[in-house]
PDB file of C-alpha atoms in Angstrom:
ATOM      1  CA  UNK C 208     -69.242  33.740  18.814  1.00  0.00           C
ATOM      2  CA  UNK C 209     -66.334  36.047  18.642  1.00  0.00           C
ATOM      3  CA  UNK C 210     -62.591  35.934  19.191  1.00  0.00           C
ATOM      4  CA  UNK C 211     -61.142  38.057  22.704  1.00  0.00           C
ATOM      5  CA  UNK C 212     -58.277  39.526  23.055  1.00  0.00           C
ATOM      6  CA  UNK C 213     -56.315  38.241  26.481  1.00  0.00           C
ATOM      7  CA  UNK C 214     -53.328  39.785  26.629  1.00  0.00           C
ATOM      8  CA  UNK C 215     -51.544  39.943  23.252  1.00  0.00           C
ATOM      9  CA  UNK C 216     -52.862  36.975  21.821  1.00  0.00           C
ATOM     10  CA  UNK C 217     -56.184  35.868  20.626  1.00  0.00           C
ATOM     11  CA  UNK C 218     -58.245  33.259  22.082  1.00  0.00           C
ATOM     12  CA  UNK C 219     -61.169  31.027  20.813  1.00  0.00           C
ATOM     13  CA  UNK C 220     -64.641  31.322  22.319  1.00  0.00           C
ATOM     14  CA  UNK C 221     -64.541  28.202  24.771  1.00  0.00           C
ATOM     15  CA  UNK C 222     -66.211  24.901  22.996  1.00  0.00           C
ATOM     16  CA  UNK C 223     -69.257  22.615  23.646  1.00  0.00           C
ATOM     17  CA  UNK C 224     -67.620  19.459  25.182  1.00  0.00           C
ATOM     18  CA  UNK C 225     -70.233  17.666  23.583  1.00  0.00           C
ATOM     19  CA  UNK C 226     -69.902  18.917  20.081  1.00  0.00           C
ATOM     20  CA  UNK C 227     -66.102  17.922  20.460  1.00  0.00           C
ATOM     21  CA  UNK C 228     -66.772  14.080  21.502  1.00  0.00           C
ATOM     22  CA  UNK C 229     -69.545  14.549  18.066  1.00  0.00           C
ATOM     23  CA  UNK C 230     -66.520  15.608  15.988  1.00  0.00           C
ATOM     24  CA  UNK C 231     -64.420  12.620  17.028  1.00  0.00           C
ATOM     25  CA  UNK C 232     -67.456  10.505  16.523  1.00  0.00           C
ATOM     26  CA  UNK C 233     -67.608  11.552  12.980  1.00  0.00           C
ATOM     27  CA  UNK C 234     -63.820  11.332  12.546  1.00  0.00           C
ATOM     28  CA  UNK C 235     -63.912   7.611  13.998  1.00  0.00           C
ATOM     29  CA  UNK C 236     -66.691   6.920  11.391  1.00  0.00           C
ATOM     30  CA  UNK C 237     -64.933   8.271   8.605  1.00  0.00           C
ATOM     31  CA  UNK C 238     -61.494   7.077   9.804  1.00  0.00           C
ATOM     32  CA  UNK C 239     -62.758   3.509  10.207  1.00  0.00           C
ATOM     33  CA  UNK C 240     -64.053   4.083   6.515  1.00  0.00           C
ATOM     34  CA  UNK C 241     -60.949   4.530   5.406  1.00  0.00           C
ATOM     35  CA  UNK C 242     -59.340   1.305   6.915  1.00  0.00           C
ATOM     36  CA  UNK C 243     -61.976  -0.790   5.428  1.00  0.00           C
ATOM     37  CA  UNK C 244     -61.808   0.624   1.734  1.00  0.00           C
ATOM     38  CA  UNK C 245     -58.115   2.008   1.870  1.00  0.00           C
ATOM     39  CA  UNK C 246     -58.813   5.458   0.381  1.00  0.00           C
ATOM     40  CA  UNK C 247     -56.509   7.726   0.256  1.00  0.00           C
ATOM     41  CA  UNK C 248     -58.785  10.090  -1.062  1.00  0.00           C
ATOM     42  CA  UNK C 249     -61.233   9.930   1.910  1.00  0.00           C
ATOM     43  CA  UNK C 250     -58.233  10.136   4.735  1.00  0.00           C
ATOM     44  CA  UNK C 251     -57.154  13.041   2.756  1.00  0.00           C
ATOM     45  CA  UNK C 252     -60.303  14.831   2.988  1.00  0.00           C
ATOM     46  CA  UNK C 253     -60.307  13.767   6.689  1.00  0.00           C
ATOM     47  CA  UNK C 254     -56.618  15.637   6.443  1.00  0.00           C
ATOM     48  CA  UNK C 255     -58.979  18.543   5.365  1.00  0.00           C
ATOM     49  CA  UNK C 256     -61.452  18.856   8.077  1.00  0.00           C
ATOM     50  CA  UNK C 257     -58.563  18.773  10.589  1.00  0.00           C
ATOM     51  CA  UNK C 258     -56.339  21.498   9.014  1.00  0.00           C
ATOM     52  CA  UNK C 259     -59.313  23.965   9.339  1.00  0.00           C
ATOM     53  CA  UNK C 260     -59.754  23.098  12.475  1.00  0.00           C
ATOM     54  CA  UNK C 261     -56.199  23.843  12.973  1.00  0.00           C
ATOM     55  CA  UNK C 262     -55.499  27.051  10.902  1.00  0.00           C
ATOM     56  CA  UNK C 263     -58.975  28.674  10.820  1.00  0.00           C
ATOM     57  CA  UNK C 264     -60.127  28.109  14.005  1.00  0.00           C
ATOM     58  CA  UNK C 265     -62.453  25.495  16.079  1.00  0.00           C
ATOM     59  CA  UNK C 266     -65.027  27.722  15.304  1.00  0.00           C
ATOM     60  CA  UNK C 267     -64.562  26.933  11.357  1.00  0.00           C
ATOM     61  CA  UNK C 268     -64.196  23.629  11.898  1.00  0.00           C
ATOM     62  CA  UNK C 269     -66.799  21.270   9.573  1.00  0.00           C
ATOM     63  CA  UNK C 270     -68.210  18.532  12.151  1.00  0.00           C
ATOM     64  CA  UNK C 271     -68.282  21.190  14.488  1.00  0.00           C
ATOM     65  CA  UNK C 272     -70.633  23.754  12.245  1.00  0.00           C
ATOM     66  CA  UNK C 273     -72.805  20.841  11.737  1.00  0.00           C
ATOM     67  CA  UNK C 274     -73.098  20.245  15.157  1.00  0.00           C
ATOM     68  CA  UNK C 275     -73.528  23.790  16.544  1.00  0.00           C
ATOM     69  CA  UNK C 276     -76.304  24.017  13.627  1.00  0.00           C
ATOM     70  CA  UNK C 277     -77.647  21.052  13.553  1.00  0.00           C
ATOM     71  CA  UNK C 278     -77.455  19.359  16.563  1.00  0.00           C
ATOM     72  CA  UNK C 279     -76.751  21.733  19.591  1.00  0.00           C
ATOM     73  CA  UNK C 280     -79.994  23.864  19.367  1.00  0.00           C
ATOM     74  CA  UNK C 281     -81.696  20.526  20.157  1.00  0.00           C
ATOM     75  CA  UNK C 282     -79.857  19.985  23.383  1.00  0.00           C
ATOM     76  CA  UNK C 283     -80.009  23.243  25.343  1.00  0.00           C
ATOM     77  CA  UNK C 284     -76.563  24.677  26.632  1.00  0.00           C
ATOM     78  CA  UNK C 285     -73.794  22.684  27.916  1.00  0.00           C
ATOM     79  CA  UNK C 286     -73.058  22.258  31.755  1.00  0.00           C
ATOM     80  CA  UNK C 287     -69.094  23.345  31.222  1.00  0.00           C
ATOM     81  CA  UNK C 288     -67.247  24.293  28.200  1.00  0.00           C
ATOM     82  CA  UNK C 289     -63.537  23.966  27.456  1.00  0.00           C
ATOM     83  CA  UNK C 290     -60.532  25.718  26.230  1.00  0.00           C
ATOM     84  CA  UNK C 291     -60.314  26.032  21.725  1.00  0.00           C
ATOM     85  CA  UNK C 292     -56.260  25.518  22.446  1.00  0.00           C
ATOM     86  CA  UNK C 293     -55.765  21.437  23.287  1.00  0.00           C
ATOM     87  CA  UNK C 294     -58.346  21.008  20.862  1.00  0.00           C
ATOM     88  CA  UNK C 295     -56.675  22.585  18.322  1.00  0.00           C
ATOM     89  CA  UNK C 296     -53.632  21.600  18.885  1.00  0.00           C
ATOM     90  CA  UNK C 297     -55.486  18.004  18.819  1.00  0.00           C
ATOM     91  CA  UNK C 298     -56.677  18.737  15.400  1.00  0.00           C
ATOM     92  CA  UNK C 299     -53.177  19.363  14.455  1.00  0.00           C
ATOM     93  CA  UNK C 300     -51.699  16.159  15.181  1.00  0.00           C
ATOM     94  CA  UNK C 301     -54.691  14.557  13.618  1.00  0.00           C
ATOM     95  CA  UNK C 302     -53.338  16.602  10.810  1.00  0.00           C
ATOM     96  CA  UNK C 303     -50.391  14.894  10.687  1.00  0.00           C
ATOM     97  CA  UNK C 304     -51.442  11.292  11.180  1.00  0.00           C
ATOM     98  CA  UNK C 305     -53.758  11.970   8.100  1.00  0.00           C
ATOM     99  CA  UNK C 306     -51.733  13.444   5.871  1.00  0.00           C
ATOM    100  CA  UNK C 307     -48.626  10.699   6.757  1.00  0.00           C
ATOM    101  CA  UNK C 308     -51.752   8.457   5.963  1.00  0.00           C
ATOM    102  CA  UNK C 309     -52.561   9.822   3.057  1.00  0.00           C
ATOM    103  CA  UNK C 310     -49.152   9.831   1.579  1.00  0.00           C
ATOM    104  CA  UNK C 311     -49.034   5.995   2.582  1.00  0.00           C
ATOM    105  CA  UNK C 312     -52.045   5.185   0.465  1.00  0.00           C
ATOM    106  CA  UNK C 313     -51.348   7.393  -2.296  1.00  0.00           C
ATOM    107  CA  UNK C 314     -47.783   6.483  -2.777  1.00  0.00           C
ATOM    108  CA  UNK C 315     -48.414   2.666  -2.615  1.00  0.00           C
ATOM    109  CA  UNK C 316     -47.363   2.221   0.828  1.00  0.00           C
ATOM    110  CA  UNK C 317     -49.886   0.849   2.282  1.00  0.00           C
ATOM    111  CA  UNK C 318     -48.815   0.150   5.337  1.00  0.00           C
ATOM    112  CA  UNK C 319     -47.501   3.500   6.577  1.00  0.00           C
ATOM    113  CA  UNK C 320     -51.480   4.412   5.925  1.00  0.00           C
ATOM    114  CA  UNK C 321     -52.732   1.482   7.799  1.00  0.00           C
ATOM    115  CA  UNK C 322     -50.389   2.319  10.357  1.00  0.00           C
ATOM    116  CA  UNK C 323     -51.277   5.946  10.599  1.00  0.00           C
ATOM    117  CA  UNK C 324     -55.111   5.797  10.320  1.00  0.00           C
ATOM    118  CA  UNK C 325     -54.916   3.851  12.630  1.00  0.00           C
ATOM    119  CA  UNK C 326     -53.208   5.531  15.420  1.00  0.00           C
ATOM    120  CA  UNK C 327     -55.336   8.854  14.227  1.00  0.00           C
ATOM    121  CA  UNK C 328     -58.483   6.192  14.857  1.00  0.00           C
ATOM    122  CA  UNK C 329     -57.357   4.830  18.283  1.00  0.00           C
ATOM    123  CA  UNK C 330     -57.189   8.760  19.521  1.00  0.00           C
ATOM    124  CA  UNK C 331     -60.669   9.606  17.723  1.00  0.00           C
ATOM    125  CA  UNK C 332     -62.300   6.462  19.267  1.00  0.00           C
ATOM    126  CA  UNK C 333     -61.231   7.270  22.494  1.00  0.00           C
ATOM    127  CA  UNK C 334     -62.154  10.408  22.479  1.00  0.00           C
ATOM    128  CA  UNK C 335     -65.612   9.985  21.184  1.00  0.00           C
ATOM    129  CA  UNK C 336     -66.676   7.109  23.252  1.00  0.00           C
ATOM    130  CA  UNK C 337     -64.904   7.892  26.477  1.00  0.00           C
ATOM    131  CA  UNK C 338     -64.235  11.893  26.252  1.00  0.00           C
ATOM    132  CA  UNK C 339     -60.770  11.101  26.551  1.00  0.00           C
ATOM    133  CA  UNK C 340     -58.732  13.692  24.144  1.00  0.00           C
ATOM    134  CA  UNK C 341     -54.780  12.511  23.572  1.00  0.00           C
ATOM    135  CA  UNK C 342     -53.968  15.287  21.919  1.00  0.00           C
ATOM    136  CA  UNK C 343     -55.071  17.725  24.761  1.00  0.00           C
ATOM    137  CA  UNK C 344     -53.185  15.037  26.759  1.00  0.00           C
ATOM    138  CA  UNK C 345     -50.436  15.973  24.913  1.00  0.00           C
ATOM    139  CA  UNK C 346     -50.838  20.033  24.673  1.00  0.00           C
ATOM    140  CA  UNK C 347     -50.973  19.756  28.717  1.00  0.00           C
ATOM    141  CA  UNK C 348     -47.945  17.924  28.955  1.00  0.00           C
ATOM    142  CA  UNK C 349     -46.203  20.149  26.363  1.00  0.00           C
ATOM    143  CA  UNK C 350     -47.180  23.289  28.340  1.00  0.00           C
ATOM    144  CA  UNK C 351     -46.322  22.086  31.780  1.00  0.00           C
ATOM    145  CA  UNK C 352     -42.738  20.993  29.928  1.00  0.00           C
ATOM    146  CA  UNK C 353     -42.750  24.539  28.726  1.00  0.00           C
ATOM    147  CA  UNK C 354     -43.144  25.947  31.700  1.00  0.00           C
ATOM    148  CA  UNK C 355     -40.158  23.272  33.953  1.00  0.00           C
ATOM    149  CA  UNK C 356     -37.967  24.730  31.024  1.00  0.00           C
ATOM    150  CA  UNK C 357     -38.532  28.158  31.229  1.00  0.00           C
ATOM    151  CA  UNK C 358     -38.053  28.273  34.987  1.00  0.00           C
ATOM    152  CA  UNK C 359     -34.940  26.319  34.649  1.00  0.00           C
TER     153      UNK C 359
END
């Protein structure tokens, strides 16, 4: 899979909807994790996963190399694929909840890491189990803002 060049800027190789929904599957798991023991240390990792997915690229992105390896060659190729950019920009606010999350649990404030995870668990959940993504929700809505502004 390889980056193209559209214009001036580059653009992902268009994504597996199915190894998306496994992603958030594994995020649920491990966010749910979290709530139950209260580790910092796991959302943090969890923080991790999501800024590569963010920075590097969907294509770097962990749960996603496991499933293109593991679990796509088993399932032949998808019906439709989807644009890398929502579901980056997804991974980036995931990046946020996790890391405010982290900081909650690692600085004693419990609460503000409850509170987090579990907002970042509510969007992986729902995205898992019913292929609804809020964060693409949100890069939509952003871009069609974008675009009301700039032809204002």
């Amino acid at each position: 899979m390889s980056v193209t060049d559209r214009g001036s800027a580059l653009v992902e190789p268009r994504l597996d909807p199915r190894g998306v929904r496994f992603s958030a599957a594994v995020t649920t798991v491990v966010l749910a994790l979290v709530l139950l023991s209260g580790s910092g240390l796991l959302v943090l990792a969890q923080a991790v996963v999501f800024a590569v997915g963010a920075f590097a690229g969907m294509r770097f992105a962990p749960y996603g190399v496991v499933y293109r390896h593991l679990l796509a060659p088993r399932l032949g190729p998808p019906a439709e694929r989807e644009d890398a950019a929502p579901v980056r920009f997804s991974q980036t606010v995931g990046l946020v909840f996790t890391v405010v999350a982290a900081a909650g649990y690692l600085s004693g404030l419990t609460v503000l890491g409850v509170v987090a995870t579990a907002a970042a668990l509510a969007a992986a959940f729902l995205n898992a189990a019913f292929g609804f993504c809020l964060g693409c929700e949100m890069y939509g809505l952003l871009a069609r803002l974008r675009g009301t502004a700039a032809q204002s």
